[in-house]
PDB file of C-alpha atoms in Angstrom:
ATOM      1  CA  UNK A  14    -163.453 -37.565-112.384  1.00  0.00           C
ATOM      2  CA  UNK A  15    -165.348 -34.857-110.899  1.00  0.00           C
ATOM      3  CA  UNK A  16    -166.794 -31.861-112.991  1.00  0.00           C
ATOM      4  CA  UNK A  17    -168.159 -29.202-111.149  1.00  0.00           C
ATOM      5  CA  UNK A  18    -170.127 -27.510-114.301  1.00  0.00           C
ATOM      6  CA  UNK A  19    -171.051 -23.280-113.838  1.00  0.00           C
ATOM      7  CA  UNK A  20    -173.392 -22.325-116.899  1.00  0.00           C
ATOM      8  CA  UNK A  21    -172.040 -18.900-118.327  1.00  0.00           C
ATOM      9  CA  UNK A  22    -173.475 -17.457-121.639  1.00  0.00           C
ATOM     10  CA  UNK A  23    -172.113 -14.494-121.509  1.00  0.00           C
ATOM     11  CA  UNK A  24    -172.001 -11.063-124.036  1.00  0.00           C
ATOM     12  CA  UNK A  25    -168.192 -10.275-125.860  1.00  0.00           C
ATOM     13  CA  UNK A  26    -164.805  -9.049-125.840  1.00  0.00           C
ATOM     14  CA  UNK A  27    -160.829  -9.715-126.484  1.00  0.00           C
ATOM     15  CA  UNK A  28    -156.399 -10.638-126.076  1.00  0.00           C
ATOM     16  CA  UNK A  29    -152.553  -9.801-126.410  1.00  0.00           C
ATOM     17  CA  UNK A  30    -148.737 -10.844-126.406  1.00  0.00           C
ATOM     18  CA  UNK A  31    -146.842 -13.404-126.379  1.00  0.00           C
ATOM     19  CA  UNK A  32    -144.438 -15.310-128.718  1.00  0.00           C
ATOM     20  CA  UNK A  33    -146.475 -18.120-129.830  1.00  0.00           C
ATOM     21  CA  UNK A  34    -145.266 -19.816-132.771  1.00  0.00           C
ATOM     22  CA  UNK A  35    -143.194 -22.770-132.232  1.00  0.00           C
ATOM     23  CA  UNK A  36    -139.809 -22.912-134.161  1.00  0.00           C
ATOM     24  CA  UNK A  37    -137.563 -25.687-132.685  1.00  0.00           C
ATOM     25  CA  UNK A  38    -139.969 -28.775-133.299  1.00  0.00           C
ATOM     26  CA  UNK A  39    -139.740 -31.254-136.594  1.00  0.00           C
ATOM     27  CA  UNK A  40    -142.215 -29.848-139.451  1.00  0.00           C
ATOM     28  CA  UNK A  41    -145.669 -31.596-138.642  1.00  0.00           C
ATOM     29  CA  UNK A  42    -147.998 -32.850-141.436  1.00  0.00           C
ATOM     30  CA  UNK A  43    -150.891 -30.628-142.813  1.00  0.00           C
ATOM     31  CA  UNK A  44    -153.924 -30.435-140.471  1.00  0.00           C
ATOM     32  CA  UNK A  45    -156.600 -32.924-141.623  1.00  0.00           C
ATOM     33  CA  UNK A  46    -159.129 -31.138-143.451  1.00  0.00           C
ATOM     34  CA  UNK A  47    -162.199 -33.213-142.530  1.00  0.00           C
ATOM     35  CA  UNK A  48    -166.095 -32.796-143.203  1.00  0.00           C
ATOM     36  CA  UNK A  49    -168.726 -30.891-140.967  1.00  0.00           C
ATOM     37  CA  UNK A  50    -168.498 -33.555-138.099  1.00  0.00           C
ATOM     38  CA  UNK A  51    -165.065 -31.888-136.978  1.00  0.00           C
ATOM     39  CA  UNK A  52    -163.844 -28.460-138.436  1.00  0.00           C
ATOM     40  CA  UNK A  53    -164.553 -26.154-141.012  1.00  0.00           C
ATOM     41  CA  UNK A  54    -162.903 -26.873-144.526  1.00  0.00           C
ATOM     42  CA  UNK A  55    -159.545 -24.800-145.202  1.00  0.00           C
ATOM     43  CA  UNK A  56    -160.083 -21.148-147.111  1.00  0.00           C
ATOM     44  CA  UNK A  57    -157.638 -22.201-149.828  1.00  0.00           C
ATOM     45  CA  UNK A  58    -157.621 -23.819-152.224  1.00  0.00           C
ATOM     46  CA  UNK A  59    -161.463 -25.364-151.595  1.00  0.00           C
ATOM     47  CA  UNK A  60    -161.707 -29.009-151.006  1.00  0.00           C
ATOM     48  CA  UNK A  61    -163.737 -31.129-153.663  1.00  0.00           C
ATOM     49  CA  UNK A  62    -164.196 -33.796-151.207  1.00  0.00           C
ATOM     50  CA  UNK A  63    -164.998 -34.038-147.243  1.00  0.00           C
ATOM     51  CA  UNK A  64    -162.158 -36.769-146.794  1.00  0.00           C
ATOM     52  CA  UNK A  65    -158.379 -35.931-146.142  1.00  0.00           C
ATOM     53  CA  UNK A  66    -155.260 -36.464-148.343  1.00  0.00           C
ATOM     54  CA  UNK A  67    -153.118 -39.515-147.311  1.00  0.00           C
ATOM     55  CA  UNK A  68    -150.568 -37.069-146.656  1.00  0.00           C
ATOM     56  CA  UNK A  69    -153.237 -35.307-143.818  1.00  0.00           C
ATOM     57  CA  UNK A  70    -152.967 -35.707-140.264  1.00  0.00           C
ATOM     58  CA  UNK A  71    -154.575 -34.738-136.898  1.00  0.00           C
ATOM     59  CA  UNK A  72    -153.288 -35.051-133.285  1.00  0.00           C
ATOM     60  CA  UNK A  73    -157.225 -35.941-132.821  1.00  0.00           C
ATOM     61  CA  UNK A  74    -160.848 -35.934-133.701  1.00  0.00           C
ATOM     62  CA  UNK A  75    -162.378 -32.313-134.334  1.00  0.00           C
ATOM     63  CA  UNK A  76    -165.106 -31.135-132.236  1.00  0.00           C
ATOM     64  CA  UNK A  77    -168.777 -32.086-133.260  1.00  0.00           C
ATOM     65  CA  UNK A  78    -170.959 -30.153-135.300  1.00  0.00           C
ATOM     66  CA  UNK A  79    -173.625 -28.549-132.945  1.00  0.00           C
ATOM     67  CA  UNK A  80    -177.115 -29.083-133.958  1.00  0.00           C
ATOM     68  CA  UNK A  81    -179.487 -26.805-135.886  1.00  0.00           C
ATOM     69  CA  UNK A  82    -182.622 -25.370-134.514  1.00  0.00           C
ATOM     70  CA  UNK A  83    -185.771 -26.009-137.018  1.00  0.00           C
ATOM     71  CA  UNK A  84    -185.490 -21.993-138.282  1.00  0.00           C
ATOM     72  CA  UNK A  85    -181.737 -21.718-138.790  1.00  0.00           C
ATOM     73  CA  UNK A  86    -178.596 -22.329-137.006  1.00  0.00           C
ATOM     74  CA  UNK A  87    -178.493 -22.326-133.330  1.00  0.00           C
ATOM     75  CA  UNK A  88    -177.652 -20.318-131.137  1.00  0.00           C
ATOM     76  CA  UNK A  89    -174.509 -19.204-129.823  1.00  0.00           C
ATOM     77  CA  UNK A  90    -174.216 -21.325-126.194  1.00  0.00           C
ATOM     78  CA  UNK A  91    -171.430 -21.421-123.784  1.00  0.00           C
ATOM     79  CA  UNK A  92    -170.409 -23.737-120.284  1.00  0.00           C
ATOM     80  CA  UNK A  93    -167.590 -22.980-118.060  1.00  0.00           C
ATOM     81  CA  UNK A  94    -166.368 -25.973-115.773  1.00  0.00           C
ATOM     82  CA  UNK A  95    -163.530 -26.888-113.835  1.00  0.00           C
ATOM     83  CA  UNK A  96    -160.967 -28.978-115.551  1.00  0.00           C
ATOM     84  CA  UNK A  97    -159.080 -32.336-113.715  1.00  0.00           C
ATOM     85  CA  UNK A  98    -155.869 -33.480-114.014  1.00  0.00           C
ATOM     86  CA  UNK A  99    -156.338 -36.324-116.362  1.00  0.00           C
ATOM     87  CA  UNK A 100    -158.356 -33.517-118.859  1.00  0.00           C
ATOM     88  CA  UNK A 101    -154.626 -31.241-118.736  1.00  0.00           C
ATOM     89  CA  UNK A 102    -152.019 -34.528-118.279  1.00  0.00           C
ATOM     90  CA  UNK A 103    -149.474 -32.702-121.121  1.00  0.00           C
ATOM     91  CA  UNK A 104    -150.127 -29.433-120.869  1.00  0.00           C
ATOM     92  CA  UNK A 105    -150.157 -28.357-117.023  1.00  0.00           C
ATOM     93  CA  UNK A 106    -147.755 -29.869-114.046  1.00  0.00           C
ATOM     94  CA  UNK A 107    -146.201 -28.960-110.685  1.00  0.00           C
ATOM     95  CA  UNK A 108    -143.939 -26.107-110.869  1.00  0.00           C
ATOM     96  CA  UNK A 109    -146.803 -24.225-113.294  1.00  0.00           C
ATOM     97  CA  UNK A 110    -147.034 -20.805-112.405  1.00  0.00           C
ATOM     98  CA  UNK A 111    -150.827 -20.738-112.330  1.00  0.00           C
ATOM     99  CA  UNK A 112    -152.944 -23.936-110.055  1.00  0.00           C
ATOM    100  CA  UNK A 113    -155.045 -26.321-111.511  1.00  0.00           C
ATOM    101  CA  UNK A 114    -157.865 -24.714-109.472  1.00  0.00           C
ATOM    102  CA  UNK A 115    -157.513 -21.632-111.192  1.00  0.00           C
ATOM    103  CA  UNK A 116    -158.126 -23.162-114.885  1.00  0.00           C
ATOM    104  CA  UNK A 117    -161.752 -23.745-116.709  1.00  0.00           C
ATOM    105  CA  UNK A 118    -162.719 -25.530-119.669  1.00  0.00           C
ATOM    106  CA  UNK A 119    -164.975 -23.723-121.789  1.00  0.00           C
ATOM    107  CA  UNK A 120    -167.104 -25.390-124.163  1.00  0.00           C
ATOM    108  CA  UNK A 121    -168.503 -23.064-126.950  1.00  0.00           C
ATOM    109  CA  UNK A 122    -170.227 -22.857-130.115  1.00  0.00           C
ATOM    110  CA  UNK A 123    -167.787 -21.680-132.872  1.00  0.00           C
ATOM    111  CA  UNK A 124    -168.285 -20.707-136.748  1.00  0.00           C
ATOM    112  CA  UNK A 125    -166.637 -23.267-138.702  1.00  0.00           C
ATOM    113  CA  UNK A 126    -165.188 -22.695-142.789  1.00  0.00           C
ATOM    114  CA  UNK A 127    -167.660 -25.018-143.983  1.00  0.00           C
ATOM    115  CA  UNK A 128    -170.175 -22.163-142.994  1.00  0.00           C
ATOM    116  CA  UNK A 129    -171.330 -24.804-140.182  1.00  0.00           C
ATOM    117  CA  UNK A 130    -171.862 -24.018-136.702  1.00  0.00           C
ATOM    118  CA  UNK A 131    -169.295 -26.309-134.088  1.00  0.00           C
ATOM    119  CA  UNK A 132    -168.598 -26.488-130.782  1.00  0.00           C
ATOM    120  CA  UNK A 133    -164.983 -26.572-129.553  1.00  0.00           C
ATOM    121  CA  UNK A 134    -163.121 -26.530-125.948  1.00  0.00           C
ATOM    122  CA  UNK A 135    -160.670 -23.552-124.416  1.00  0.00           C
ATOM    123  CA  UNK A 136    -159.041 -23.503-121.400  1.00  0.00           C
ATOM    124  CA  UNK A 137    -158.010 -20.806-119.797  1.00  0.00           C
ATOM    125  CA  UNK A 138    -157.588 -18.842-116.725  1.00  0.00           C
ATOM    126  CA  UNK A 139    -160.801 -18.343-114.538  1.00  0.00           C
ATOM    127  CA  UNK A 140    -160.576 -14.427-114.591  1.00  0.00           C
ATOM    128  CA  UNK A 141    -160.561 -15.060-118.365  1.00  0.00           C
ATOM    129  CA  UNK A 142    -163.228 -16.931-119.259  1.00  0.00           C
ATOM    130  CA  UNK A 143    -165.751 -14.242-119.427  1.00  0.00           C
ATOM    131  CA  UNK A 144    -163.879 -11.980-121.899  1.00  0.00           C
ATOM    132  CA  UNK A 145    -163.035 -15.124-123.941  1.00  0.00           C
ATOM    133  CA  UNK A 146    -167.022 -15.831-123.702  1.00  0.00           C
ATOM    134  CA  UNK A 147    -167.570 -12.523-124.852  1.00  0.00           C
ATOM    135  CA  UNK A 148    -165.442 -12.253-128.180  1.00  0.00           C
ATOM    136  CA  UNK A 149    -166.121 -15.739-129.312  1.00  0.00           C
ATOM    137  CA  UNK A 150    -170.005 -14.868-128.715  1.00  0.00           C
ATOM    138  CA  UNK A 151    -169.609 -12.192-131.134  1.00  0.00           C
ATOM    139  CA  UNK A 152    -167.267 -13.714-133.466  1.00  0.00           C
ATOM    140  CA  UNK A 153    -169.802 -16.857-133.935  1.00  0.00           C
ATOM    141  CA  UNK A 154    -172.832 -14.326-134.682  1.00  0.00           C
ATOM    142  CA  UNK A 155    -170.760 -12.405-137.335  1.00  0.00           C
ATOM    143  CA  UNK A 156    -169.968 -16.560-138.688  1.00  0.00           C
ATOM    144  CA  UNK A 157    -166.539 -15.606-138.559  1.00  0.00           C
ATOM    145  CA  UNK A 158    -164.867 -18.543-138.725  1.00  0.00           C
ATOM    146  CA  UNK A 159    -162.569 -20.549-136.667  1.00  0.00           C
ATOM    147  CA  UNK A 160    -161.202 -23.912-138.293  1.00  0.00           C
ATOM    148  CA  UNK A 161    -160.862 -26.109-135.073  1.00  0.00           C
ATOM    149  CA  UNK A 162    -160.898 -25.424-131.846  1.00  0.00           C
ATOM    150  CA  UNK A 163    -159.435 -28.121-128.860  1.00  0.00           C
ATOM    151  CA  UNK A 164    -157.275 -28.354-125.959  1.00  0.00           C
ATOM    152  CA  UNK A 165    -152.968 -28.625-126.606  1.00  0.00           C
ATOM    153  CA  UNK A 166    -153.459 -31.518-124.842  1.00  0.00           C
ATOM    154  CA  UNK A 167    -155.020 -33.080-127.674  1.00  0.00           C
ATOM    155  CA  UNK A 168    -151.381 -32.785-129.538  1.00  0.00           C
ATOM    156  CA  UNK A 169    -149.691 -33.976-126.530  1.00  0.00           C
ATOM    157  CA  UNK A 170    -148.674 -30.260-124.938  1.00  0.00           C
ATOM    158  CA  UNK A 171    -147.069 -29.517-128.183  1.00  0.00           C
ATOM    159  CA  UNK A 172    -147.516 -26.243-129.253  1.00  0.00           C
ATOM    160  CA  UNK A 173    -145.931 -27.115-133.003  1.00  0.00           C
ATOM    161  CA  UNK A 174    -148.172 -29.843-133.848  1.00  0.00           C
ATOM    162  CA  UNK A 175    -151.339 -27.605-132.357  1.00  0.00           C
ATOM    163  CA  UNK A 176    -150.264 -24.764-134.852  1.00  0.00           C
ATOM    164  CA  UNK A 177    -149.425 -27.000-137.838  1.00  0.00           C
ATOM    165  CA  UNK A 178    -152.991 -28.761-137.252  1.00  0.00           C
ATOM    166  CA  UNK A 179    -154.902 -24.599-137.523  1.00  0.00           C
ATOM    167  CA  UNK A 180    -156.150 -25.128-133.974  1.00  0.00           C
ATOM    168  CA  UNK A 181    -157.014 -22.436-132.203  1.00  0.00           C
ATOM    169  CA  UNK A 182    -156.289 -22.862-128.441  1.00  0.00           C
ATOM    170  CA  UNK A 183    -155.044 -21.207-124.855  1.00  0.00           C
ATOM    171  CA  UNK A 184    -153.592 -22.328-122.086  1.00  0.00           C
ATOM    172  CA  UNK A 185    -150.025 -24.308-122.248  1.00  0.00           C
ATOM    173  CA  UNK A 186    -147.716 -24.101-119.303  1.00  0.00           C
ATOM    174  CA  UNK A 187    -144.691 -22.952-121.444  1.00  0.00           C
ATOM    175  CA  UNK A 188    -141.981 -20.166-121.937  1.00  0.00           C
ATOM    176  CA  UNK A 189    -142.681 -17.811-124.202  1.00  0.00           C
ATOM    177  CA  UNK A 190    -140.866 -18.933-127.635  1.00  0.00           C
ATOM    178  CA  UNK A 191    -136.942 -17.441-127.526  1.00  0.00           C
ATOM    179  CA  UNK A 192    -137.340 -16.502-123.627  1.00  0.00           C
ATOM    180  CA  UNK A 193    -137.136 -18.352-120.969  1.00  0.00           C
ATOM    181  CA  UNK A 194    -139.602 -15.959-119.241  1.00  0.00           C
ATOM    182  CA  UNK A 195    -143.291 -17.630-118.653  1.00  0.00           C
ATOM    183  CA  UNK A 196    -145.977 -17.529-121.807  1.00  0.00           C
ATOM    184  CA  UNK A 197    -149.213 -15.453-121.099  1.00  0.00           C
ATOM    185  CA  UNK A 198    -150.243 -18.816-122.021  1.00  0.00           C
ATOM    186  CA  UNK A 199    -148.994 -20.697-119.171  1.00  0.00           C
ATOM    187  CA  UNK A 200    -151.274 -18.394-117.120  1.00  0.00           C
ATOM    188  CA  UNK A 201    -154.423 -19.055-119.282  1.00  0.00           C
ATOM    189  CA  UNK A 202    -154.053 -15.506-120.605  1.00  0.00           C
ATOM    190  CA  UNK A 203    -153.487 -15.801-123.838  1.00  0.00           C
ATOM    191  CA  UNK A 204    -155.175 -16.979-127.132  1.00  0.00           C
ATOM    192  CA  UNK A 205    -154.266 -18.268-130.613  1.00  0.00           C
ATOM    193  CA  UNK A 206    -156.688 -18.076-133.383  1.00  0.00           C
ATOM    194  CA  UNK A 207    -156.234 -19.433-136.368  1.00  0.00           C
ATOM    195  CA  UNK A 208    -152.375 -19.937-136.119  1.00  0.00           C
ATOM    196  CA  UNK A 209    -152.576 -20.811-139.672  1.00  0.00           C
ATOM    197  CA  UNK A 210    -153.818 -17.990-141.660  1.00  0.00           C
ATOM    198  CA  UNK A 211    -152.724 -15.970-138.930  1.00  0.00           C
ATOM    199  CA  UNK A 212    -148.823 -17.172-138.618  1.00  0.00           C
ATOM    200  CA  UNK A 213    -146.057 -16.107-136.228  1.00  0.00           C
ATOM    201  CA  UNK A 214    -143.234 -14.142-138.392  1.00  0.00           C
ATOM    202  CA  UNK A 215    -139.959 -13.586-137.130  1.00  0.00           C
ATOM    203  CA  UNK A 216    -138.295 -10.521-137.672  1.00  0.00           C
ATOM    204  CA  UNK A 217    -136.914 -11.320-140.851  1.00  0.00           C
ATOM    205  CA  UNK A 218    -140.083 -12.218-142.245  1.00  0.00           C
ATOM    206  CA  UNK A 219    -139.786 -15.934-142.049  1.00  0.00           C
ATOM    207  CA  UNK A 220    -142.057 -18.223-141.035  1.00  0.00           C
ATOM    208  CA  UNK A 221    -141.919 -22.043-138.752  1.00  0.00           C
ATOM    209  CA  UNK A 222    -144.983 -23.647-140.929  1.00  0.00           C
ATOM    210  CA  UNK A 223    -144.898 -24.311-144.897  1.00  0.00           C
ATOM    211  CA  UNK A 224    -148.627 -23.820-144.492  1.00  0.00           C
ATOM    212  CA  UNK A 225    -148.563 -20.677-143.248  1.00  0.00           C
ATOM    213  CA  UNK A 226    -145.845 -18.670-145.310  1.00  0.00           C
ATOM    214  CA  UNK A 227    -148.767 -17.844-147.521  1.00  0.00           C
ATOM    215  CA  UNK A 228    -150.407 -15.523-144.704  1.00  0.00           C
ATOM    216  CA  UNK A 229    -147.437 -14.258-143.673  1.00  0.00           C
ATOM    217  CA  UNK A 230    -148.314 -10.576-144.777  1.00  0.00           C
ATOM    218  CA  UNK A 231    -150.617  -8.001-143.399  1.00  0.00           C
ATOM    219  CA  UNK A 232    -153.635  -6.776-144.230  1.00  0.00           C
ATOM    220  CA  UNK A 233    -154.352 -10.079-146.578  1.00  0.00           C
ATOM    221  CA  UNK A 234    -158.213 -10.235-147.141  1.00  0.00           C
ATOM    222  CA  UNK A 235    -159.028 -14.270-146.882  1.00  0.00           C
ATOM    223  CA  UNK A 236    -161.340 -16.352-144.205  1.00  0.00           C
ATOM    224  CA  UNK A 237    -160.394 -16.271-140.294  1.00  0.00           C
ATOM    225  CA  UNK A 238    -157.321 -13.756-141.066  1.00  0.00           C
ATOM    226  CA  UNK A 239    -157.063 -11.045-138.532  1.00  0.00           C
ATOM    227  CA  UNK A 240    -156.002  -7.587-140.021  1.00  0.00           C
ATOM    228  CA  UNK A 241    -154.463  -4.592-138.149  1.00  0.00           C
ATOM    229  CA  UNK A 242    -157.295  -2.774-136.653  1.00  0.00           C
ATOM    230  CA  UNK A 243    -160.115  -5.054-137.917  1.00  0.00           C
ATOM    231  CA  UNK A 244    -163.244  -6.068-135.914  1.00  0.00           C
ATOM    232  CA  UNK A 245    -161.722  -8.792-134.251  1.00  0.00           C
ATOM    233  CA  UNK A 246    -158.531  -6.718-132.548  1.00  0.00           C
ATOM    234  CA  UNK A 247    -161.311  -3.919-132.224  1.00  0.00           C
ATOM    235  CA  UNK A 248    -163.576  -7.558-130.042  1.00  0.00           C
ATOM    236  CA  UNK A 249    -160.706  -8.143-127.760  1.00  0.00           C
ATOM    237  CA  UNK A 250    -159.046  -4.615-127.686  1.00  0.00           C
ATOM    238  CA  UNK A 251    -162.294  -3.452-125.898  1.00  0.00           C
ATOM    239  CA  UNK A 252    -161.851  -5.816-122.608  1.00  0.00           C
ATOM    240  CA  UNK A 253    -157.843  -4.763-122.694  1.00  0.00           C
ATOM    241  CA  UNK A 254    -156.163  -7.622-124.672  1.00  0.00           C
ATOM    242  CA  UNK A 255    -153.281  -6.886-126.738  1.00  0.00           C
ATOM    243  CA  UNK A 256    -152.644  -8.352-129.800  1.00  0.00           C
ATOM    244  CA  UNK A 257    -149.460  -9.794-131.337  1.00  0.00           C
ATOM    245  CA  UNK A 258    -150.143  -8.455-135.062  1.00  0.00           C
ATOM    246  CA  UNK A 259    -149.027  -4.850-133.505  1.00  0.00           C
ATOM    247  CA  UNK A 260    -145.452  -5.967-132.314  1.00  0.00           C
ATOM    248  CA  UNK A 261    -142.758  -3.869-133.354  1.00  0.00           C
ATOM    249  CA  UNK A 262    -140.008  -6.584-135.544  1.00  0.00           C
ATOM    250  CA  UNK A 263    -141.866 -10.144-134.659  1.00  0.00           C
ATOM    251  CA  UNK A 264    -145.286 -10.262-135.401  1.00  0.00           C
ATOM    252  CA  UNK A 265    -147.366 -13.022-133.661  1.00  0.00           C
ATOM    253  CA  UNK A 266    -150.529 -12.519-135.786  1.00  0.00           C
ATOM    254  CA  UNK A 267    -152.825 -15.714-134.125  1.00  0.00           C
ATOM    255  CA  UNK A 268    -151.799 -13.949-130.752  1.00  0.00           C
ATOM    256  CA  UNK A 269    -153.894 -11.867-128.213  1.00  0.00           C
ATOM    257  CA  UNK A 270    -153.018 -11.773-124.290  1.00  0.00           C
ATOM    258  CA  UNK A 271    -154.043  -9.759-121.433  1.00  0.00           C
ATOM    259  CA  UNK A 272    -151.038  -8.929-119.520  1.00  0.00           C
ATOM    260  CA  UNK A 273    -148.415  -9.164-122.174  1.00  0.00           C
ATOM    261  CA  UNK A 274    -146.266 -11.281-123.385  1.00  0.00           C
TER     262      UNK A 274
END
């Protein structure tokens, strides 16, 4: 495979809408809530132990943690490359309304819940990358925290198991959910953070993840939620990205796009 790597730490900024949460798929298990060498632990209820319940899961190994400098945490760092086929072999194919040329795999620091610093992958569109750059630059230096961070392709291109696991992620050439219109995410446009604590609720209030339905309302003060109007919309509202959370009916909470949908 060929990488052709382009070094970009950049400053901050934001995203907006698209129907994101998954509701056909079979219920997935719990995301594995492991130690400090892959995510951050869960904000409730605190784990007494690094290791995950039997009944735990994950569609893969979490990112590593990144390494302290001798005075403190380091740095927030950032690399944009090209991504190959064999990197995206579930989540892009022919007939995808954006080329493979046009996607990058960022690989970032992140704040994790176990107050840790991590470093994660996104991909997403090439006109993208620096507003994603910017926001998650800012987000890591306020240690707000994201609780894994990884490719869909990691869950096989499915968007269910990604949510279920709390994995915050971009593109996936798919419809938006109940259209058969393109996602913002099948362009690389589009962003879920947290999809957890930060759940997609259909009009009637319901949600497609038992370990969600406790997030379902807004504003909810806990770790990694997103709140109408908080810093975070404020991040990505600055560089034009709309966020889910101000939907009228269906609110897609984990979701920020540029573009729409």
């Amino acid at each position: 495979m060929t990488h052709i790597r382009a070094i970009a730490v950049i400053t901050l900024g934001s995203v907006t809408m698209t129907a994101c949460g998954s509701v056909a798929a079979p219920q997935s298990a719990q995301p594995t809530r492991t130690g400090p060498l892959t995510t951050g632990q869960p904000p409730s209820p605190p784990s007494s132990s690094p290791s995950p319940s039997p009944e735990q899961t994950a569609a893969s190994p979490g990112p590593t943690t990144a390494s302290p400098s001798p005075t403190g945490p380091p740095k927030f760092s950032a690399e944009v490359s090209k991504v190959t086929r064999a990197q995206l072999r579930y989540s892009w194919r022919p007939g995808c309304p954006v080329p493979l040329d046009d996607l990058r795999m960022i690989t970032m620091s992140y704040w994790g819940f176990d107050d840790k610093p991590h470093t994660g992958k996104l991909v997403v569109h090439k006109s993208a990358a620096d507003d994603i750059i910017t926001v998650f630059r800012r987000l890591y230096g306020w240690r707000w925290p994201i609780y894994k961070m990884e490719p869909v392709d990691a869950y096989k291109g499915d968007d269910f198991d990604s949510i279920d696991a709390d994995n915050t992620s971009a593109f996936n050439c798919r419809a938006a959910t109940g259209s058969s219109n393109w996602s913002q995410h099948a362009y690389g446009r589009a962003i879920d953070i947290n999809p957890r604590e930060n759940p997609y609720v259909s009009s009637d209030g319901s949600v497609a993840h038992k370990n969600a339905r406790k997030f379902a309302e807004r504003p909810l003060e806990a770790p990694g939620v997103i709140n109408p109007g908080d810093r975070v919309v404020r991040a990505f509202g600055r560089l034009g990205w709309e966020w889910g959370g101000s939907w009228t009916g269906i609110k897609d909470y984990q979701h920020f796009s540029k573009g729409g949908g």
